[in-house]
Tab-separated table of C-alpha atoms in Angstrom:
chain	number	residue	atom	x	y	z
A	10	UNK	CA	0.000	0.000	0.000
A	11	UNK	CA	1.595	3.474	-0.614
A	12	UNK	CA	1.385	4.744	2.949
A	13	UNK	CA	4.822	6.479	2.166
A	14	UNK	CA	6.046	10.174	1.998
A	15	UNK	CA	9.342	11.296	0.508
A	16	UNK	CA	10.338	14.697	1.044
A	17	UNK	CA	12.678	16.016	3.638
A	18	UNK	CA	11.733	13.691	5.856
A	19	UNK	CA	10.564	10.093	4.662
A	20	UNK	CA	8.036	8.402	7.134
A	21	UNK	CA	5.932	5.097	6.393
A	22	UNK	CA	2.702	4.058	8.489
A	23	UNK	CA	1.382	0.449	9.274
A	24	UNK	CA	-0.970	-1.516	10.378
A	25	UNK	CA	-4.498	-2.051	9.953
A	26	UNK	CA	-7.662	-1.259	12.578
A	27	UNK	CA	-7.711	-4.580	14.328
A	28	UNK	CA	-3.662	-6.476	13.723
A	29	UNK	CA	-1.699	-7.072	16.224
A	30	UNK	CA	0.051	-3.292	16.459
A	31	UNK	CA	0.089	-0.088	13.699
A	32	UNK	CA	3.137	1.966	13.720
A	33	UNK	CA	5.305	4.415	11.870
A	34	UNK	CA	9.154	4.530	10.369
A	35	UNK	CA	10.867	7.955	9.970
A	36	UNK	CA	14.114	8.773	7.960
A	37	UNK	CA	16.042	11.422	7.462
A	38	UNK	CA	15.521	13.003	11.404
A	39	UNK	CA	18.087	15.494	12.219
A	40	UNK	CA	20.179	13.601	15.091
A	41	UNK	CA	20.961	14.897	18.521
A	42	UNK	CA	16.995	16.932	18.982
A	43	UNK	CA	16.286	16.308	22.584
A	44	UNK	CA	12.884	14.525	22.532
A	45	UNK	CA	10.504	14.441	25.719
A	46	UNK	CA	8.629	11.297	25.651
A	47	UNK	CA	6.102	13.063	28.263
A	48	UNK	CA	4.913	15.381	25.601
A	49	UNK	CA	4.585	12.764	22.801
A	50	UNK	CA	2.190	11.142	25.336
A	51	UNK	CA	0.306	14.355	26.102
A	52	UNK	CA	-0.160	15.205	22.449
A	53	UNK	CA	-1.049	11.443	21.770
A	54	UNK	CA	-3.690	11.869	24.441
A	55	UNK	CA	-5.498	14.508	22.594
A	56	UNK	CA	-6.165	11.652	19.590
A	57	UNK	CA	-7.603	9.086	22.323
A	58	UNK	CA	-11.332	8.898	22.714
A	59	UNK	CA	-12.994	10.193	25.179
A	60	UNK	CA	-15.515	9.650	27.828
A	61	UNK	CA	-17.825	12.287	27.472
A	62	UNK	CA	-20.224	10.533	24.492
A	63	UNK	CA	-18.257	12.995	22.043
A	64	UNK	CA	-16.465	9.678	20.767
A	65	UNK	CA	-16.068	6.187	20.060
A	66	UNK	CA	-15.881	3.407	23.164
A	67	UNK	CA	-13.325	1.600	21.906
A	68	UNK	CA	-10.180	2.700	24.993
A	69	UNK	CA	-6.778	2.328	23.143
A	70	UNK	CA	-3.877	3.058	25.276
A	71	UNK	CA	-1.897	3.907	22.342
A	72	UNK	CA	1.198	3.895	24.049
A	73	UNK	CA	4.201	4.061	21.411
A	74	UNK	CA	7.032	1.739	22.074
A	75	UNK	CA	10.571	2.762	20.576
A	76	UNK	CA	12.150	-0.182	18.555
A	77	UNK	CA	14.876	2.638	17.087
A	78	UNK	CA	16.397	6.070	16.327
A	79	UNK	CA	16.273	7.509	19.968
A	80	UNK	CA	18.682	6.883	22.081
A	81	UNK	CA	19.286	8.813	25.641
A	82	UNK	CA	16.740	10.951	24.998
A	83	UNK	CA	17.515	12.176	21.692
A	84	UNK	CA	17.543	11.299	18.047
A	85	UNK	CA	20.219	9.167	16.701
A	86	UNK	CA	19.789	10.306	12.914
A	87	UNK	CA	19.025	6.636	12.341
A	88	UNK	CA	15.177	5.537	11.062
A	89	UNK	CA	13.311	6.056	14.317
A	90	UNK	CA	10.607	3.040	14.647
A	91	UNK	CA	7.232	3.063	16.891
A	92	UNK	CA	4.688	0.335	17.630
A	93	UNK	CA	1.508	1.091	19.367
A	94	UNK	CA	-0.318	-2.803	20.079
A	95	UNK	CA	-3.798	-2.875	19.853
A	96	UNK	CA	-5.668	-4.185	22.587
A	97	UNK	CA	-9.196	-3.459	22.253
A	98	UNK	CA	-10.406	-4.921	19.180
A	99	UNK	CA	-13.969	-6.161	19.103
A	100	UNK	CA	-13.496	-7.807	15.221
A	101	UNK	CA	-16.615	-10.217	15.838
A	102	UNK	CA	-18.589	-6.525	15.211
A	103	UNK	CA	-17.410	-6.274	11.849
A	104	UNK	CA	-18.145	-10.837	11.148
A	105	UNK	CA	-21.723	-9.798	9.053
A	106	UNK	CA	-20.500	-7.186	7.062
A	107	UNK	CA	-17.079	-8.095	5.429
A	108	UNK	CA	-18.380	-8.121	2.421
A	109	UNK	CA	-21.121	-5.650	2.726
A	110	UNK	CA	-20.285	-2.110	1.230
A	111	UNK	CA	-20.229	0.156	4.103
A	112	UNK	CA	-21.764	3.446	2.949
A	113	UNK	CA	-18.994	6.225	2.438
A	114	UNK	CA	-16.294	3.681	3.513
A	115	UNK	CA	-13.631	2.227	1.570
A	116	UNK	CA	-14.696	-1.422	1.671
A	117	UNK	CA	-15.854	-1.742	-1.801
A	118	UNK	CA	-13.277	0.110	-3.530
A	119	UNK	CA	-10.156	-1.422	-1.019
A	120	UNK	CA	-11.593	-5.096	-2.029
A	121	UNK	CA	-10.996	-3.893	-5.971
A	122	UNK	CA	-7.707	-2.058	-5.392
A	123	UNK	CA	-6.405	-4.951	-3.533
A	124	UNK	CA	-8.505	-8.318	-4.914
A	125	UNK	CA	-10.224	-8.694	-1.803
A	126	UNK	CA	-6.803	-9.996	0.252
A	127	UNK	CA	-6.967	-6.268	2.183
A	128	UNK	CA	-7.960	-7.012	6.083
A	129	UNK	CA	-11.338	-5.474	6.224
A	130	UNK	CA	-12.114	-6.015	9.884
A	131	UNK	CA	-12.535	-1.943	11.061
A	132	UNK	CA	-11.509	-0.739	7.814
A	133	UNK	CA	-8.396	-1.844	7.962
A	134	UNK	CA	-5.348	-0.318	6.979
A	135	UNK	CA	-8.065	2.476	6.165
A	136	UNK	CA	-9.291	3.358	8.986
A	137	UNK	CA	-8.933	6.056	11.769
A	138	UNK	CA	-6.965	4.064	13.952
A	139	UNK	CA	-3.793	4.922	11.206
A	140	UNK	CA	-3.993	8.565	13.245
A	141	UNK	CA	-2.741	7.219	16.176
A	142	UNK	CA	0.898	6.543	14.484
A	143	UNK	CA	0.776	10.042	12.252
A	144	UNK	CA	0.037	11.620	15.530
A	145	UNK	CA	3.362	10.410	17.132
A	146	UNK	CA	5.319	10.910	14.015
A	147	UNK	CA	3.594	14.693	14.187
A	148	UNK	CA	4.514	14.855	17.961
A	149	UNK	CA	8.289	13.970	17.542
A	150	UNK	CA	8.335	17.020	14.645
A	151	UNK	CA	6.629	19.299	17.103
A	152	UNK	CA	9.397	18.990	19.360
A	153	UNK	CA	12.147	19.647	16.569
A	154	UNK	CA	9.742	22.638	15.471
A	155	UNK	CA	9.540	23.694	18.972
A	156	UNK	CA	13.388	23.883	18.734
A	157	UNK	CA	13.840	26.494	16.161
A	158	UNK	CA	11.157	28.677	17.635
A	159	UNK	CA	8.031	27.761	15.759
A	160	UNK	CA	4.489	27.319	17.113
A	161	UNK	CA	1.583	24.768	15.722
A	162	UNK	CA	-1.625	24.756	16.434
A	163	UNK	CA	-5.286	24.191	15.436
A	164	UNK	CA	-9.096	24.201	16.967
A	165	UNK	CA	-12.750	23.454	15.825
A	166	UNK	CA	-13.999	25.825	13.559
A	167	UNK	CA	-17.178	24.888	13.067
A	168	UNK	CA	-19.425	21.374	13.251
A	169	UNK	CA	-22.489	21.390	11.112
A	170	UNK	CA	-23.128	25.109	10.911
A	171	UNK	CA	-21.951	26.274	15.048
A	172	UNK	CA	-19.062	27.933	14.600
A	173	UNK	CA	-16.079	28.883	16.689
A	174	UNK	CA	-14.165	31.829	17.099
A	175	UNK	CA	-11.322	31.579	14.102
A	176	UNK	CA	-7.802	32.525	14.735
A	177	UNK	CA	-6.677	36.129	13.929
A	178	UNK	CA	-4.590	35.515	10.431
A	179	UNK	CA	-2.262	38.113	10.868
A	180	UNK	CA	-2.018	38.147	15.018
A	181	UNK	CA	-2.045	34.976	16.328
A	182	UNK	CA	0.699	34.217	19.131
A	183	UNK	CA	2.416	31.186	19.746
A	184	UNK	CA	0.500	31.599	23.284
A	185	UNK	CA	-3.221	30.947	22.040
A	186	UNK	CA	-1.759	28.193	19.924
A	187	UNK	CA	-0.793	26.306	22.740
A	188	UNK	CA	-3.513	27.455	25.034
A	189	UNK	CA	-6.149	25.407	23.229
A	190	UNK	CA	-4.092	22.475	23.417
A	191	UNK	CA	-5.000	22.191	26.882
A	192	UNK	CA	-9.301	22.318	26.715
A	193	UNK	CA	-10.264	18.852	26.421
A	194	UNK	CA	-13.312	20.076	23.766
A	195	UNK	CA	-10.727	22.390	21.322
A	196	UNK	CA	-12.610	25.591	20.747
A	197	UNK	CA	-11.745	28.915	21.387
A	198	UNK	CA	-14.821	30.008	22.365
A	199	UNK	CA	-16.730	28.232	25.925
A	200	UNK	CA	-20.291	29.077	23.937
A	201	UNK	CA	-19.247	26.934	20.940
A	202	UNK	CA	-17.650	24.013	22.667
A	203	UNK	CA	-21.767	23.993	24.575
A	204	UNK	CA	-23.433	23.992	21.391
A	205	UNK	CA	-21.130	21.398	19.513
A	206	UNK	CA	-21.402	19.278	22.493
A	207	UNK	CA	-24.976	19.245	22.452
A	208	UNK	CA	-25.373	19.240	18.707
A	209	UNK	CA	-22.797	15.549	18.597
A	210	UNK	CA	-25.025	14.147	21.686
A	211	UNK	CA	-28.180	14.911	19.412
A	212	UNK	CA	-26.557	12.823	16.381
A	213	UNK	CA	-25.523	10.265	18.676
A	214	UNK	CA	-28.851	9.834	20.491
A	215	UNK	CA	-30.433	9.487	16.783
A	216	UNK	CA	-27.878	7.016	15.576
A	217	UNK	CA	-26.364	9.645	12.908
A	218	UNK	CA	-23.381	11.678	13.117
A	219	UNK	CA	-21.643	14.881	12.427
A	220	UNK	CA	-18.391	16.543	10.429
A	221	UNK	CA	-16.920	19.655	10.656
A	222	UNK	CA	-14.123	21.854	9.891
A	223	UNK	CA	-10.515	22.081	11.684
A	224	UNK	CA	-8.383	25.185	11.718
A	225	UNK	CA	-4.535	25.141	11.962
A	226	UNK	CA	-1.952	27.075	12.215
A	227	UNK	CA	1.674	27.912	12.405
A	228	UNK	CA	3.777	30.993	13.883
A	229	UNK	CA	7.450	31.441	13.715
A	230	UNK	CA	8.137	29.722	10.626
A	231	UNK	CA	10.439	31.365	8.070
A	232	UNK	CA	10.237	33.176	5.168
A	233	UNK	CA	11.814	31.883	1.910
A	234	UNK	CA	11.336	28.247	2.619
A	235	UNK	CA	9.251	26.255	-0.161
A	236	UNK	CA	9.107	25.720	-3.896
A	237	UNK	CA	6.786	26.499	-6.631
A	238	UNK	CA	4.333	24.164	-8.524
A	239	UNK	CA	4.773	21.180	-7.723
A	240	UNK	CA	7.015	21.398	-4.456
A	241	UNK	CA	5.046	23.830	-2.807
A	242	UNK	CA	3.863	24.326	1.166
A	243	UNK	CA	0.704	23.978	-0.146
A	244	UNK	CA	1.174	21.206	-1.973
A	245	UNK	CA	3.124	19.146	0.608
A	246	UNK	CA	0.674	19.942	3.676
A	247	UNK	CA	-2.503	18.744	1.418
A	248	UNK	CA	-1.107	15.914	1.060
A	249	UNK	CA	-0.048	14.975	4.525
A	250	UNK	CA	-3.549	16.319	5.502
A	251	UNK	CA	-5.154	13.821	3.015
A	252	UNK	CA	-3.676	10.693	4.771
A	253	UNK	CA	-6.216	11.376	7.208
A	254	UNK	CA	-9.379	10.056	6.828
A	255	UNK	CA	-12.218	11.825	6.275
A	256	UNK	CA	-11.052	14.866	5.088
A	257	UNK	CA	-12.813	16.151	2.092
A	258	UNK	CA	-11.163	19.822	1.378
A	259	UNK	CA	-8.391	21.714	2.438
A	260	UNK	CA	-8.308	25.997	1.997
A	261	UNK	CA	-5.308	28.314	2.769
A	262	UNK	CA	-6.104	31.836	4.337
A	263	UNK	CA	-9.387	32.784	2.332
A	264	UNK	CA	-9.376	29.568	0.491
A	265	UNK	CA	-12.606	29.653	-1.668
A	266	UNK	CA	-13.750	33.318	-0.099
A	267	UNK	CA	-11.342	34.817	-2.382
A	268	UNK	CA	-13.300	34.019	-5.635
A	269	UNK	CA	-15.817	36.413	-4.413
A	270	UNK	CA	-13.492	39.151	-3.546
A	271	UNK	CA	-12.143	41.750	-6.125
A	272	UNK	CA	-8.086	41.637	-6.715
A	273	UNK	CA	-7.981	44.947	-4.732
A	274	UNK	CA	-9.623	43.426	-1.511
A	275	UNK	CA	-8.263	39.779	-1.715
A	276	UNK	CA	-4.493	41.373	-2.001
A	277	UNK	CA	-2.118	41.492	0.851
A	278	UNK	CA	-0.372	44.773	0.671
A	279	UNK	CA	3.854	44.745	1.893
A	280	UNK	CA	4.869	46.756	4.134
A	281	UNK	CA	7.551	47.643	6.873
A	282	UNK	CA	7.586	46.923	10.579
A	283	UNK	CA	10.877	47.481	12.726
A	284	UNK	CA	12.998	46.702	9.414
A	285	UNK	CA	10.853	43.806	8.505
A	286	UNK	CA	8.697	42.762	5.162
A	287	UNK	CA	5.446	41.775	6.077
A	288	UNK	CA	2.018	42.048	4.738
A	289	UNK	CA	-0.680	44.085	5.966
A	290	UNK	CA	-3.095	41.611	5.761
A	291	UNK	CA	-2.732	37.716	5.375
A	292	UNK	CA	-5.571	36.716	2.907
A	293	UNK	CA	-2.798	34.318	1.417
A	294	UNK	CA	-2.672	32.521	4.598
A	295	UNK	CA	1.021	32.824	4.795
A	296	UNK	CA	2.065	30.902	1.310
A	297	UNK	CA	2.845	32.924	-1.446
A	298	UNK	CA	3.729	30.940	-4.410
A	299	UNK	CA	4.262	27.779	-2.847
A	300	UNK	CA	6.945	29.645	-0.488
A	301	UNK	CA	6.721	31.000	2.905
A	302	UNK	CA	6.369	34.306	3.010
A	303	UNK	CA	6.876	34.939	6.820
A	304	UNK	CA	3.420	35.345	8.025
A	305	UNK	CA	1.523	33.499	9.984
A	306	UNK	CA	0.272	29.685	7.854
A	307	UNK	CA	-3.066	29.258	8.525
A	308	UNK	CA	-5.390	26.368	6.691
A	309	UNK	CA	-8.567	24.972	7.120
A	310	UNK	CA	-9.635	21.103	6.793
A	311	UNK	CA	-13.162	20.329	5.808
A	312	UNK	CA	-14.456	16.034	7.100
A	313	UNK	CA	-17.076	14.430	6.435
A	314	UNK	CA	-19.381	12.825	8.618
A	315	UNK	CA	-18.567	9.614	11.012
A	316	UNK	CA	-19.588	7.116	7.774
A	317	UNK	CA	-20.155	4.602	10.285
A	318	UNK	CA	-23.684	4.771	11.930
A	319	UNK	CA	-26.157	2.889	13.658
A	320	UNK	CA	-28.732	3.346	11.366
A	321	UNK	CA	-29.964	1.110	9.094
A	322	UNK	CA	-28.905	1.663	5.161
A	323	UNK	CA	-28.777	0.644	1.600
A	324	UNK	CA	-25.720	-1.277	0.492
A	325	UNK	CA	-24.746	-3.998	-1.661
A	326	UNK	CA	-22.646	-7.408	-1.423
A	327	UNK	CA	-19.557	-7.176	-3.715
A	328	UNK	CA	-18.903	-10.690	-3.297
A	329	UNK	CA	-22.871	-12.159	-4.126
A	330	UNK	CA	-23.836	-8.839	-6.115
A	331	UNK	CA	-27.065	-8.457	-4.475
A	332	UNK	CA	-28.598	-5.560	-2.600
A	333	UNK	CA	-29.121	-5.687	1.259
A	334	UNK	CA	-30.055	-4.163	4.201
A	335	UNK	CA	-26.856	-3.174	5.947
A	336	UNK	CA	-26.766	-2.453	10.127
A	337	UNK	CA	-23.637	-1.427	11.397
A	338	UNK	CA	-22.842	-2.679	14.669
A	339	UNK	CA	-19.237	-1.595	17.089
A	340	UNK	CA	-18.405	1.634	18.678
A	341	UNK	CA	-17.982	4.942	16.331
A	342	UNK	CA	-17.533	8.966	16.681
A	343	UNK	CA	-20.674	10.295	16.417
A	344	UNK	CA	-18.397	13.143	15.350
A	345	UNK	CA	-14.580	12.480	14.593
A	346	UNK	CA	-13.685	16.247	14.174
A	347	UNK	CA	-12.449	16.883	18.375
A	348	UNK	CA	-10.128	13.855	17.701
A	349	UNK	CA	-9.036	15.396	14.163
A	350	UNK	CA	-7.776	18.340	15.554
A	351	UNK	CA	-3.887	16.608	16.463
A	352	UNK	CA	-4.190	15.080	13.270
A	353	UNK	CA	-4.252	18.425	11.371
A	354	UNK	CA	-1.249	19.631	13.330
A	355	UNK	CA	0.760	16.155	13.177
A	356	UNK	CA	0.480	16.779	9.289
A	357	UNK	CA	1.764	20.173	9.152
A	358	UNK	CA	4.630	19.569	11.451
A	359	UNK	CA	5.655	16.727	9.552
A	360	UNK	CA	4.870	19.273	6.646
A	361	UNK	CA	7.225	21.942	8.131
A	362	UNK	CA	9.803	19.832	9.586
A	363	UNK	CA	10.397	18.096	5.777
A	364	UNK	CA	10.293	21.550	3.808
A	365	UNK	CA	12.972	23.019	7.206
A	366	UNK	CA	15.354	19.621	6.251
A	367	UNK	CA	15.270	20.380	2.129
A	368	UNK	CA	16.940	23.820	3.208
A	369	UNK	CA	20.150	22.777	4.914
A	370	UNK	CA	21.034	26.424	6.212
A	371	UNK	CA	17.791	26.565	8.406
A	372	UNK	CA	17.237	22.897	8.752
């Protein structure tokens, strides 16, 4: 499966849902960055479900276990291996539906892509549980971002239609970054996090569920550092963004507001500020041209709906080609998008930390 990235860095997830253990391999680390084990688990935790009907049942400990590439505390420069063991599978949920199309799920088109030998019990190497790995790898490049003085962070935005405060694009401190890191619900706003609450018990309660939209940011980073076309920031954090599941769409600073705007208002005009270039505004969300341009990066990540839900639906079976009813049984978000929100920052650290490495002088 191509579960691979190639850039700076070069990091490979595995695993599927209910194996034995999923995991990740990272090249290319710089060697000798101090890395706090404590924090990995504290960003980790942020991923886990939790108790408070906003998520799924299932309690993974998802506690990473080093095979290689830190030693004493810091990176040897060598691949750096994880395992995280699963240990609360319940694959007997998934025995009447294996080959039953799951509705917005990748059962039917895994079984073509792989001539039905894919592991289908939870979704496999498709499903959610793949976070859990990304998450550390994003952790670990947190730390080395943390380093050179840069800042990541990200929050709810909105869940079907409630909306959170969003982050200022041109004033946003490394300080509210990491101050939502530490609310158990991630909004900005105490009035949002009540009516998303009460909006994902609702779905819950009538067997459906909910998506949303994650905002994410970064502060400190560089100017200069990127490529055009094909190479770019942009380019590079969609696609680490992608490998999670359930996202849908991705927009930088105005994103698809700007094709309502006229050139004169969408335009960030330069300026100078104590002997610095910066922009006035930051409608480009900090990425001009594929290339940093010194303000603050700041994306938004649209997912879809939990697919999996209680009630019952339309499907097909891809092995007997006939129609059926189709109820899905196990434990499921009602709303993955509080669980997302490490996700979205794992992939733009990795994101960062790879574009940092592919210029050596600030690497």
């Amino acid at each position: 499966m191509s579960s691979s990235y190639n850039g700076g860095i070069k990091f490979s997830l595995f695993g599927e849902s209910h194996g034995r253990g999923i995991g990740v391999v990272i090249d290319n680390l710089p060697s000798g960055e101090p890395i706090d084990m404590d924090k990995i688990g504290e960003f980790m935790a942020r991923r886990a479900p939790k108790k408070d009907g906003t998520s799924t049942m299932r309690n993974e400990k998802d506690i990473p276990e080093i095979l290689s590439g830190i030693y004493e505390g810091r990176t040897t420069g060598t691949p750096l291996a994880a395992v995280i063991y699963n240990t609360d599978q319940h694959s007997a949920d998934y025995g009447n539906i294996s080959h039953i199309a799951r509705p917005a799920h990748a059962d039917y088109t895994g079984f073509l892509r792989y001539n039905g030998a894919n592991d289908p019990r939870g979704g496999g190497h498709f499903s959610g549980r793949i976070t859990a790995p990304l998450c550390f790898a994003g952790a670990v490049c947190a730390q080395i971002l943390e380093h050179r003085g840069i800042t990541t962070g990200a929050h709810i935005r909105s869940i079907k239609g409630i909306s959170d405060s969003a982050f200022h694009p041109v004033n946003i401190t490394a300080a509210e970054l990491e101050s939502v890191k530490s609310r158990p619900f991630p909004t900005l706003s105490i009035d949002a996090e009540s009516q998303m609450r009460e909006l994902i018990n609702s779905a819950r309660m009538n067997q459906d569920s909910v998506g949303g939209i994650v905002e994410c940011a970064a502060v400190g980073f560089p100017a200069g550092i990127g490529s055009p076309i094909l190479d770019g920031l942009e380019n590079i954090i969609s696609r680490l963004v992608f490998a999670i599941p359930a996202v849908k769409g991705i927009e930088f600073g105005n994103g698809f507001a700007c094709a309502d705007l006229f050139g004169s208002e969408n335009n960030d005009e330069f300026a100078m500020d104590n002997g610095k270039i910066v922009t006035r505004t930051n409608n480009h969300g900090g990425i001009l041209g594929g290339i940093s341009s010194g303000e603050p990066i700041i994306f938004r990540v649209a997912f879809k709906p939990t697919p999996s839900i209680s009630r019952p639906q339309k499907s097909v079976d891809f092995k007997e080609l006939t129609e059926q009813e189709l109820v899905i049984k196990g434990r499921h978000d009602p709303c993955i998008v509080p669980r997302a929100v490490p996700c979205v920052e794992s992939a733009l650290n990795i994101a960062l930390v790879s574009a940092l490495l592919e210029n050596p002088k600030l690497g």
